[in-house]
mmCIF file of N, CA and C in Angstrom:
data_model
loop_
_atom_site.group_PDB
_atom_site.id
_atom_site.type_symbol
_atom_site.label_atom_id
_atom_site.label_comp_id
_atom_site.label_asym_id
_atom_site.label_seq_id
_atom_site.Cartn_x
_atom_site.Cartn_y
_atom_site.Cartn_z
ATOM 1 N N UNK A 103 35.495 -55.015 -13.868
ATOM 2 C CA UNK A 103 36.505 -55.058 -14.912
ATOM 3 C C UNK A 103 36.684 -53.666 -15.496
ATOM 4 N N UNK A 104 38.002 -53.473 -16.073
ATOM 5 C CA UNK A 104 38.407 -51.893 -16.358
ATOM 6 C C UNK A 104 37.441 -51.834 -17.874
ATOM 7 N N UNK A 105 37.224 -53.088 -18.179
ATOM 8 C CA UNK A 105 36.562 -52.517 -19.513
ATOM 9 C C UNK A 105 34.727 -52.456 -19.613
ATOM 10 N N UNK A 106 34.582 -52.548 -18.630
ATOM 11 C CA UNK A 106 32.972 -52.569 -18.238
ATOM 12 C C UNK A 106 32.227 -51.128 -18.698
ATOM 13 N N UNK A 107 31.475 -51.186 -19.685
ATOM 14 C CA UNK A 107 30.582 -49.887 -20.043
ATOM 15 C C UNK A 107 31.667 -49.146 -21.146
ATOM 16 N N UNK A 108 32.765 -49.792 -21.958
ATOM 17 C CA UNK A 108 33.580 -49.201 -22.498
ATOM 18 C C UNK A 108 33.121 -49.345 -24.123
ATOM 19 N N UNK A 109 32.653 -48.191 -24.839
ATOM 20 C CA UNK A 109 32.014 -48.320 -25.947
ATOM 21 C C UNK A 109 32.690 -48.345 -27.376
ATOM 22 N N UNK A 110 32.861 -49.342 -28.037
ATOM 23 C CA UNK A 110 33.270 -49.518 -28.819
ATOM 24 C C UNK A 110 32.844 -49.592 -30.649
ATOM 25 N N UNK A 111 33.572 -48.781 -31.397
ATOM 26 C CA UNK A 111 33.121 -48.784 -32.524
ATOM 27 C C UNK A 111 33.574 -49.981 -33.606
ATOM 28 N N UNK A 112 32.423 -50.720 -34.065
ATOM 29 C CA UNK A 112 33.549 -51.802 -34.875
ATOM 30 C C UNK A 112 33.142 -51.414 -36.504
ATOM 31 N N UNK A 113 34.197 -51.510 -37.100
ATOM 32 C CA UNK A 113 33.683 -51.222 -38.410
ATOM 33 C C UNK A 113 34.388 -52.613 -39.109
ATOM 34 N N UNK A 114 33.697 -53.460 -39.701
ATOM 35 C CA UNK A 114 34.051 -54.831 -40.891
ATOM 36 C C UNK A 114 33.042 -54.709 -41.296
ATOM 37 N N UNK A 115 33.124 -55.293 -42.586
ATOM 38 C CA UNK A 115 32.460 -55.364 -43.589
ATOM 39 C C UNK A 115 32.452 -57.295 -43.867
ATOM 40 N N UNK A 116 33.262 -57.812 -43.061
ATOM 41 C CA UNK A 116 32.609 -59.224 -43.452
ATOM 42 C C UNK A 116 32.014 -59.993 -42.042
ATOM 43 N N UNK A 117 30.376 -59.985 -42.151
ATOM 44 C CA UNK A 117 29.455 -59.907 -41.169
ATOM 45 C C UNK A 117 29.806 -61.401 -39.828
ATOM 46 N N UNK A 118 30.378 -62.617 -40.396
ATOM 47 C CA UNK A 118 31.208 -63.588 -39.586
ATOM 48 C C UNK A 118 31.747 -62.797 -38.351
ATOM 49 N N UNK A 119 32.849 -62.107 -39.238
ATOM 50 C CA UNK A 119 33.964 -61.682 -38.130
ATOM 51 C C UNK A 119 33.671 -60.477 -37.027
ATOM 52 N N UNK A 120 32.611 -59.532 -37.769
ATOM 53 C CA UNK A 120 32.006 -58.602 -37.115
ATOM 54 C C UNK A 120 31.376 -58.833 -36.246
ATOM 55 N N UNK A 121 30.712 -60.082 -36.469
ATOM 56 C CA UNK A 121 29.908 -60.997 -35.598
ATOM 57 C C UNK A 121 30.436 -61.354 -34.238
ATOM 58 N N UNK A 122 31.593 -62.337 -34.344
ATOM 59 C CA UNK A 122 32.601 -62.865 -33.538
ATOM 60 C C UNK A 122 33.454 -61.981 -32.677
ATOM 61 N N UNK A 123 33.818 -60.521 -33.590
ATOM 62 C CA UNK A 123 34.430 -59.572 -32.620
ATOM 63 C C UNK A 123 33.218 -58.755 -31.455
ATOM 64 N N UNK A 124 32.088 -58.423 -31.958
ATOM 65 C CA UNK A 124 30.855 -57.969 -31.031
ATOM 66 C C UNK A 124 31.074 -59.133 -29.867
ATOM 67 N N UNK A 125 31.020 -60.043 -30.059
ATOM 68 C CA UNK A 125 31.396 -60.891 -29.134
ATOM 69 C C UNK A 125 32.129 -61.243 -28.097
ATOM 70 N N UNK A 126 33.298 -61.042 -28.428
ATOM 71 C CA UNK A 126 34.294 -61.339 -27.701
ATOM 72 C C UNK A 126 34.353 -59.543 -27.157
ATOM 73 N N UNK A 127 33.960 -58.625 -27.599
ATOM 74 C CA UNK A 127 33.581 -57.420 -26.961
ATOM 75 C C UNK A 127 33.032 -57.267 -25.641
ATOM 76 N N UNK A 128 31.636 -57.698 -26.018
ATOM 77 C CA UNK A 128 30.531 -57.796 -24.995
ATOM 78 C C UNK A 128 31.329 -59.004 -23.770
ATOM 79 N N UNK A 129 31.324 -59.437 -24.238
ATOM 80 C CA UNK A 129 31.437 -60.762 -23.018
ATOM 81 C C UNK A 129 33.018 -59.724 -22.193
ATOM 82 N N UNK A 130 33.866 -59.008 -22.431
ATOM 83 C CA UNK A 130 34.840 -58.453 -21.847
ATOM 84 C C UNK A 130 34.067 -56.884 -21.278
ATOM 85 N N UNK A 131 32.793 -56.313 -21.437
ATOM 86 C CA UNK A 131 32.001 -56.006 -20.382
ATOM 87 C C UNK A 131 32.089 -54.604 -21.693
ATOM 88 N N UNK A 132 32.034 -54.667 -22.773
ATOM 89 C CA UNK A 132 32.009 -53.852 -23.723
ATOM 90 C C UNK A 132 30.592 -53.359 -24.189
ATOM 91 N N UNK A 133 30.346 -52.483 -24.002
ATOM 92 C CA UNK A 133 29.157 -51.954 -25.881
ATOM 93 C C UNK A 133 29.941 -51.802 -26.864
ATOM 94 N N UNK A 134 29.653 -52.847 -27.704
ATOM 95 C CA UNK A 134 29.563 -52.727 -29.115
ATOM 96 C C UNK A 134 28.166 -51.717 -29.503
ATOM 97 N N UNK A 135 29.127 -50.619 -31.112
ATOM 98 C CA UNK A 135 28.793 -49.731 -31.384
ATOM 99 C C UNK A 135 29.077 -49.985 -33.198
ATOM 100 N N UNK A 136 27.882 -50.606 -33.602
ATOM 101 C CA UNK A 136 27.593 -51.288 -34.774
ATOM 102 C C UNK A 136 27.724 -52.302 -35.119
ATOM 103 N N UNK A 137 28.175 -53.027 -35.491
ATOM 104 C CA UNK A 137 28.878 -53.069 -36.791
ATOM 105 C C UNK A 137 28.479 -52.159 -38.061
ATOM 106 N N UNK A 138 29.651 -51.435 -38.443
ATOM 107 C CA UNK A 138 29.244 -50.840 -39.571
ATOM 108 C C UNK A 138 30.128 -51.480 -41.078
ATOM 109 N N UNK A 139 29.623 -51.464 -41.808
ATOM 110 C CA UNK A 139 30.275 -52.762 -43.080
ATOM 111 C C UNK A 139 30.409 -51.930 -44.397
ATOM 112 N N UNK A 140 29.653 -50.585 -44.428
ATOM 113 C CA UNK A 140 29.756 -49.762 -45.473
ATOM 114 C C UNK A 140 31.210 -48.179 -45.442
ATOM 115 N N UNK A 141 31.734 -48.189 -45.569
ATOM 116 C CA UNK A 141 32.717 -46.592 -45.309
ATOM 117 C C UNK A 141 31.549 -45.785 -45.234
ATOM 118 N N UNK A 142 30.546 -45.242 -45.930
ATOM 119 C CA UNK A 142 29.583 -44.139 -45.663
ATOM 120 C C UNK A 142 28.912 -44.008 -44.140
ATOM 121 N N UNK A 143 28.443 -45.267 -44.129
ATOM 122 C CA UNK A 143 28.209 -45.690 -42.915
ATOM 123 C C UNK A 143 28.979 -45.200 -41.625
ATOM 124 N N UNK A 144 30.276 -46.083 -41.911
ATOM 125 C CA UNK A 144 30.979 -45.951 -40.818
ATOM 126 C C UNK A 144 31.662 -44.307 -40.300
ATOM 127 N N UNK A 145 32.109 -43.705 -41.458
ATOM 128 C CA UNK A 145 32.472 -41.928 -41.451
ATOM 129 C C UNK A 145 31.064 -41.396 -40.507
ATOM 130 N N UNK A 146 29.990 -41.649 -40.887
ATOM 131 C CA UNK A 146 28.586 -40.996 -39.999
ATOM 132 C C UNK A 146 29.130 -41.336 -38.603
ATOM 133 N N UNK A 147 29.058 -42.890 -38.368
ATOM 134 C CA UNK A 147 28.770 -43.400 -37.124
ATOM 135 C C UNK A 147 30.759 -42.306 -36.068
ATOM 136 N N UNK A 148 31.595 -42.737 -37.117
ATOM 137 C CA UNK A 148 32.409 -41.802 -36.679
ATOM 138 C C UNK A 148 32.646 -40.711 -36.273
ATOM 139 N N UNK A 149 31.557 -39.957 -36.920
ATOM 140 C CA UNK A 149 31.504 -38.545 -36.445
ATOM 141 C C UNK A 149 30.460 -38.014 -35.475
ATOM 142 N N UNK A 150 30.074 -39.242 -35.558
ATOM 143 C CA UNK A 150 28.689 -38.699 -34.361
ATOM 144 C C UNK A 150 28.492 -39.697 -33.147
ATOM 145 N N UNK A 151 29.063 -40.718 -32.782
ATOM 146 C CA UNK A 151 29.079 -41.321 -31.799
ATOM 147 C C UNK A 151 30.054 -41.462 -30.824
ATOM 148 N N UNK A 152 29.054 -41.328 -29.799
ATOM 149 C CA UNK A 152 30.086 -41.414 -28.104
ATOM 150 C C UNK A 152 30.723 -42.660 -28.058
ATOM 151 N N UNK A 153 32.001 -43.031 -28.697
ATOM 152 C CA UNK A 153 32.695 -44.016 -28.387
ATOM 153 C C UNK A 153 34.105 -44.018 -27.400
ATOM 154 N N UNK A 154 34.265 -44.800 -26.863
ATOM 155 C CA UNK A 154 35.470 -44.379 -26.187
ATOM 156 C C UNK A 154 36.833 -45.305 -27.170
ATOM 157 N N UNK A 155 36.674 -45.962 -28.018
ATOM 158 C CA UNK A 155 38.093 -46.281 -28.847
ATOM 159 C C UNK A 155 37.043 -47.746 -30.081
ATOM 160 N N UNK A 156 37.622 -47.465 -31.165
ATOM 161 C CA UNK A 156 37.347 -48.010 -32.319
ATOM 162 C C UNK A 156 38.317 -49.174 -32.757
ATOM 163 N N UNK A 157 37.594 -50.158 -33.859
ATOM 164 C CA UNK A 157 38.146 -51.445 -34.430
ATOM 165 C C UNK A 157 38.298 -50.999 -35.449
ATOM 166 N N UNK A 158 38.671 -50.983 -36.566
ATOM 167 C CA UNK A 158 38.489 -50.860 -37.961
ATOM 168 C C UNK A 158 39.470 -51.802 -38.739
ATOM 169 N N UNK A 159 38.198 -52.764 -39.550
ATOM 170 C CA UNK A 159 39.239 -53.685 -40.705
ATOM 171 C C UNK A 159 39.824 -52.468 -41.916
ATOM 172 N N UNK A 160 40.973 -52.535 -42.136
ATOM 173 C CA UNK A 160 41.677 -51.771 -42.833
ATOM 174 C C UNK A 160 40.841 -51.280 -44.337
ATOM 175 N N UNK A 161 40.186 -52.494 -44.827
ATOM 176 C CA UNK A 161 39.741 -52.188 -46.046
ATOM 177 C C UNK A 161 37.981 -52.892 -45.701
ATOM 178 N N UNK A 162 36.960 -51.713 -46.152
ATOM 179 C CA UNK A 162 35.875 -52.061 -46.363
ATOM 180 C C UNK A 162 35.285 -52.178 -47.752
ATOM 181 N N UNK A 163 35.098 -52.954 -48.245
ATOM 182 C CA UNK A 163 34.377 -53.263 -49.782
ATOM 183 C C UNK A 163 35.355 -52.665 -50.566
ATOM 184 N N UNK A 164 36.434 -52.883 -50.533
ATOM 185 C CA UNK A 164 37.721 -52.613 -51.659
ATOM 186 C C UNK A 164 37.991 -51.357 -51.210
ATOM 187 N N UNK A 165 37.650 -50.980 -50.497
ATOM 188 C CA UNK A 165 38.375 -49.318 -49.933
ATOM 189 C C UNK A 165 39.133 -48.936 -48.510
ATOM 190 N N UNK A 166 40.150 -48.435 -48.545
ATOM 191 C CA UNK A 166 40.779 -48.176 -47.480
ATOM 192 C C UNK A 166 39.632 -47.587 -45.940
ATOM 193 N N UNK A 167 39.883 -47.606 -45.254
ATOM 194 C CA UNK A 167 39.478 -46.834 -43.925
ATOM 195 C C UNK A 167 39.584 -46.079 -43.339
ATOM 196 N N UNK A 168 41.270 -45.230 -43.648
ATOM 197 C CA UNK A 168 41.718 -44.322 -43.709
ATOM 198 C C UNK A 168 41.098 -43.099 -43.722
ATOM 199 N N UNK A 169 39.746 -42.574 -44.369
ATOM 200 C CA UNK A 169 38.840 -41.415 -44.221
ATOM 201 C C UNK A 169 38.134 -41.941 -42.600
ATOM 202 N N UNK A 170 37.420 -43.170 -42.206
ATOM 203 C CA UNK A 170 37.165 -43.183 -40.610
ATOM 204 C C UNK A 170 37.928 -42.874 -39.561
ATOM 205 N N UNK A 171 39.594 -43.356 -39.870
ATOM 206 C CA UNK A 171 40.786 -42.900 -39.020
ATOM 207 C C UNK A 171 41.359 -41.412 -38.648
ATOM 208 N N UNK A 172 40.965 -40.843 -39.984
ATOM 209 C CA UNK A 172 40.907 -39.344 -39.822
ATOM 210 C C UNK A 172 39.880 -38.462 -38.853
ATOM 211 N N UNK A 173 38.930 -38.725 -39.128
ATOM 212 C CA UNK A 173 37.743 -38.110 -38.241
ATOM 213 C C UNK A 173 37.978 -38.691 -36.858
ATOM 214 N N UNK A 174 38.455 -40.303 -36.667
ATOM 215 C CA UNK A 174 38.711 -40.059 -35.185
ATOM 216 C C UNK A 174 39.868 -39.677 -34.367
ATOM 217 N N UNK A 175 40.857 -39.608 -35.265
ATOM 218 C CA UNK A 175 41.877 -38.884 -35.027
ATOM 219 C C UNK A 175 41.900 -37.915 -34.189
ATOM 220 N N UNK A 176 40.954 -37.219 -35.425
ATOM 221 C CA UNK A 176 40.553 -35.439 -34.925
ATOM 222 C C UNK A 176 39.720 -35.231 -33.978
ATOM 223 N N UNK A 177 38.600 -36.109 -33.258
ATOM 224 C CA UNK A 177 38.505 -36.616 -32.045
ATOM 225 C C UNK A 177 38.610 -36.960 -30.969
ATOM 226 N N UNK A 178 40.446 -37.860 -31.074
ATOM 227 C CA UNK A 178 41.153 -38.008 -30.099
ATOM 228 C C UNK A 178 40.604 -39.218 -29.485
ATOM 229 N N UNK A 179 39.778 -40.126 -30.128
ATOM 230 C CA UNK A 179 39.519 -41.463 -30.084
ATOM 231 C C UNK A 179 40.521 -42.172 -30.635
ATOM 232 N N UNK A 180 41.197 -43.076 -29.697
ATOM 233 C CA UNK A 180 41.544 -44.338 -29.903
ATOM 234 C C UNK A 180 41.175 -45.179 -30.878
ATOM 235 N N UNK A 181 42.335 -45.998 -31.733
ATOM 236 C CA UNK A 181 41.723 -46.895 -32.307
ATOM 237 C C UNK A 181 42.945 -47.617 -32.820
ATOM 238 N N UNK A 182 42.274 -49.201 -33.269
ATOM 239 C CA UNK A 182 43.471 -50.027 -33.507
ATOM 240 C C UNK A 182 43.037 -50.383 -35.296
ATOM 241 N N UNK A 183 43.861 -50.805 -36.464
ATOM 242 C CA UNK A 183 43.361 -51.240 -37.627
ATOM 243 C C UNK A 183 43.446 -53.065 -37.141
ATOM 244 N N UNK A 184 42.542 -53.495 -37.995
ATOM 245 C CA UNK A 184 42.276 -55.137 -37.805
ATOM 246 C C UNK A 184 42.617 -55.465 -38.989
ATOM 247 N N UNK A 185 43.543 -56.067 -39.428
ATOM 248 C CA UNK A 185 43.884 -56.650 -41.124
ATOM 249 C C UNK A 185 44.670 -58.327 -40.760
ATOM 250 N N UNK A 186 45.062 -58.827 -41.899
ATOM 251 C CA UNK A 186 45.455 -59.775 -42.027
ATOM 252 C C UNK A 186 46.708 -59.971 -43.019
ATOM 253 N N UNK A 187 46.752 -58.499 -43.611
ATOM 254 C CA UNK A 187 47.516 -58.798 -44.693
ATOM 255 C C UNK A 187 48.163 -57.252 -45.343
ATOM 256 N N UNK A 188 47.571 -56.819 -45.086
ATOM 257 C CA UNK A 188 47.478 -55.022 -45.273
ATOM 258 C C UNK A 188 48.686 -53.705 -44.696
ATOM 259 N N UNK A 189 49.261 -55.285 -43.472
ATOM 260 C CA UNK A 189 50.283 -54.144 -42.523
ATOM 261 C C UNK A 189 51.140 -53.078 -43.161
ATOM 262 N N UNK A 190 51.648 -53.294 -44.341
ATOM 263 C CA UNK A 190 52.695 -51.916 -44.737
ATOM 264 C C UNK A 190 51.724 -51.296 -44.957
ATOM 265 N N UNK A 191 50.938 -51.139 -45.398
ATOM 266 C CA UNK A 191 50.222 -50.120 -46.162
ATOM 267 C C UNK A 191 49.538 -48.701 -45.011
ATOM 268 N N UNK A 192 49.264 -49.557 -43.733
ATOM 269 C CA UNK A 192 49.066 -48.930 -42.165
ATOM 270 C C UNK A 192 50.019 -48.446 -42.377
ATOM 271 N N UNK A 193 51.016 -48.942 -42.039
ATOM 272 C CA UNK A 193 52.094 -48.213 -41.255
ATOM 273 C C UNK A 193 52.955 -47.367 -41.866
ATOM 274 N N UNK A 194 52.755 -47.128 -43.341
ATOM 275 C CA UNK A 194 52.821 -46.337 -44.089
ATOM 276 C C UNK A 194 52.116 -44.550 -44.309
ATOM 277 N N UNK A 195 51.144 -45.355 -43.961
ATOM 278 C CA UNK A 195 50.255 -43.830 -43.524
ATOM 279 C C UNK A 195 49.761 -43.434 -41.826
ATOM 280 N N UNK A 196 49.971 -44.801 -40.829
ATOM 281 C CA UNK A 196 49.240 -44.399 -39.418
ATOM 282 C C UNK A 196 50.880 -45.151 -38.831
ATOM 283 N N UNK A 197 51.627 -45.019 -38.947
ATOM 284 C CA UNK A 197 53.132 -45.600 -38.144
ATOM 285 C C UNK A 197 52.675 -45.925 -36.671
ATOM 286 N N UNK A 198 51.932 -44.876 -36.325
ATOM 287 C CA UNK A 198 52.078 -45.239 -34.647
ATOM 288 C C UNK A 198 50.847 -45.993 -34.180
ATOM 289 N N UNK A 199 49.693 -46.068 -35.297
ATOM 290 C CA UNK A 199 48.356 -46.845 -34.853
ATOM 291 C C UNK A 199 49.039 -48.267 -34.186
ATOM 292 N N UNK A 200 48.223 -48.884 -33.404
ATOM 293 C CA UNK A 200 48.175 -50.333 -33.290
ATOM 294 C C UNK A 200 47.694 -51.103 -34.490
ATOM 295 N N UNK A 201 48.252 -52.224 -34.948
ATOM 296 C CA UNK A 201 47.337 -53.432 -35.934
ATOM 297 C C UNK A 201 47.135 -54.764 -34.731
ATOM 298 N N UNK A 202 46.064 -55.121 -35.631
ATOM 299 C CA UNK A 202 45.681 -56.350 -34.356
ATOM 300 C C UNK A 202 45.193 -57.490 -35.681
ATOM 301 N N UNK A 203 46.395 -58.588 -35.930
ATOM 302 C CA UNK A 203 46.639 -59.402 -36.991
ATOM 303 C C UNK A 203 45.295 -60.225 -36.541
ATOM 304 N N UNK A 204 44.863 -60.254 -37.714
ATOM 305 C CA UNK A 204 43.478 -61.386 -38.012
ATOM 306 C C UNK A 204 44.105 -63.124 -37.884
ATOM 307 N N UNK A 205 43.659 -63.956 -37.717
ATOM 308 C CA UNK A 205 42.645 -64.018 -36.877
ATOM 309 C C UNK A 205 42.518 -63.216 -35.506
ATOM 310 N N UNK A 206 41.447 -62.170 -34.645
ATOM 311 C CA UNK A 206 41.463 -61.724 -33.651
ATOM 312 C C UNK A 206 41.111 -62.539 -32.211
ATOM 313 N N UNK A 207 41.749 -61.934 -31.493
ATOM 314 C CA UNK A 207 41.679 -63.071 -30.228
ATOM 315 C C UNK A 207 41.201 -62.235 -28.963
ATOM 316 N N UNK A 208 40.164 -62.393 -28.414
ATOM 317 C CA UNK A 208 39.819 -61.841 -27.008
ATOM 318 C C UNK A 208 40.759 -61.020 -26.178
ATOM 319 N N UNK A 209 42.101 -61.733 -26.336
ATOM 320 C CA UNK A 209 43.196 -61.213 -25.176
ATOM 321 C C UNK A 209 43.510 -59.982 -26.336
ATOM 322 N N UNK A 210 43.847 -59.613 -27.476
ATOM 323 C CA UNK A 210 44.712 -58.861 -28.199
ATOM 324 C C UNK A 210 43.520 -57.431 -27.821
ATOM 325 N N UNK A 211 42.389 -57.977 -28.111
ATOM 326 C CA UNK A 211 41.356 -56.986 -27.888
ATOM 327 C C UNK A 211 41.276 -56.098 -26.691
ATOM 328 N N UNK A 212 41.591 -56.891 -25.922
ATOM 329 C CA UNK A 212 41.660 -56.394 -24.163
ATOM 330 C C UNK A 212 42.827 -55.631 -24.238
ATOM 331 N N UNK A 213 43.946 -56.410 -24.340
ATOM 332 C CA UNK A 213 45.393 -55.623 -24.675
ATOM 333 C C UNK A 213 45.068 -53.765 -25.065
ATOM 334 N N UNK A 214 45.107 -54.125 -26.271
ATOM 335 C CA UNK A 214 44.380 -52.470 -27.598
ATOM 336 C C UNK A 214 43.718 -52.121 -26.049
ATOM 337 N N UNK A 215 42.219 -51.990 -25.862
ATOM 338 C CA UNK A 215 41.226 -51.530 -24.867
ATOM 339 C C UNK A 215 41.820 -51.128 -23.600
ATOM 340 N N UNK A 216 42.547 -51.683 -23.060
ATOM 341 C CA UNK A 216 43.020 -51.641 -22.223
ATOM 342 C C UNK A 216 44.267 -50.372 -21.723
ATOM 343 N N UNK A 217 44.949 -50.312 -23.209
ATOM 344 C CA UNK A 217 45.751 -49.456 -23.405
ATOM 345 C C UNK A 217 45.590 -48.255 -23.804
ATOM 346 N N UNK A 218 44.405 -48.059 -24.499
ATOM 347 C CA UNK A 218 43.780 -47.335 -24.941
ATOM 348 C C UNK A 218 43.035 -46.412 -23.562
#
């Protein structure tokens, strides 16, 4: 599979869904690369890990994500925002990112990964 050994950064902060997306990761032949649930957290893991394209729920503990999107930007890592509710506010500041509407689904994941 094209996505076999393809390392992925997930950043949520609500441990269910973080849960469920590692999941549906791995089983599509992925490393998952955290979960990270804190922004401090996740900016580190951003700047210092070999990922080949990132998840990020738009808002972690009442704060945008927008400082993780930057650093991978500047990287040149891939990445899609995961929200449910949040879309103008993306596309307001990242127009050309992908969003991948919550609930997330195996295929949308592959889709993003794939394209990426």
């Amino acid at each position: 599979m094209i996505l076999d050994g393809c390392r992925v950064l997930v950043v949520d902060d609500c441990y269910l869904i973080a849960t469920t997306t590692g999941l549906m990761l791995e089983s599509a032949g992925c490393c998952v690369v955290g979960p990270y649930g804190r922004l401090d957290h996740a900016l580190s893991a951003a700047r210092t890990s070999g990922v080949d394209a990132a998840l990020l729920d738009v808002k972690i503990r009442g704060q945008f994500v927008f400082p993780v999107a930057a650093v991978l930007e500047e990287r040149d890592i891939p990445f899609a925002f995961v929200t449910r509710g949040d879309k103008g506010r993306v596309k307001a500041v990242y127009p050309l990112r992908p969003i991948i509407t919550r609930p997330i689904t195996e295929r949308a994941l592959c889709a993003f990964l794939a394209a990426a």
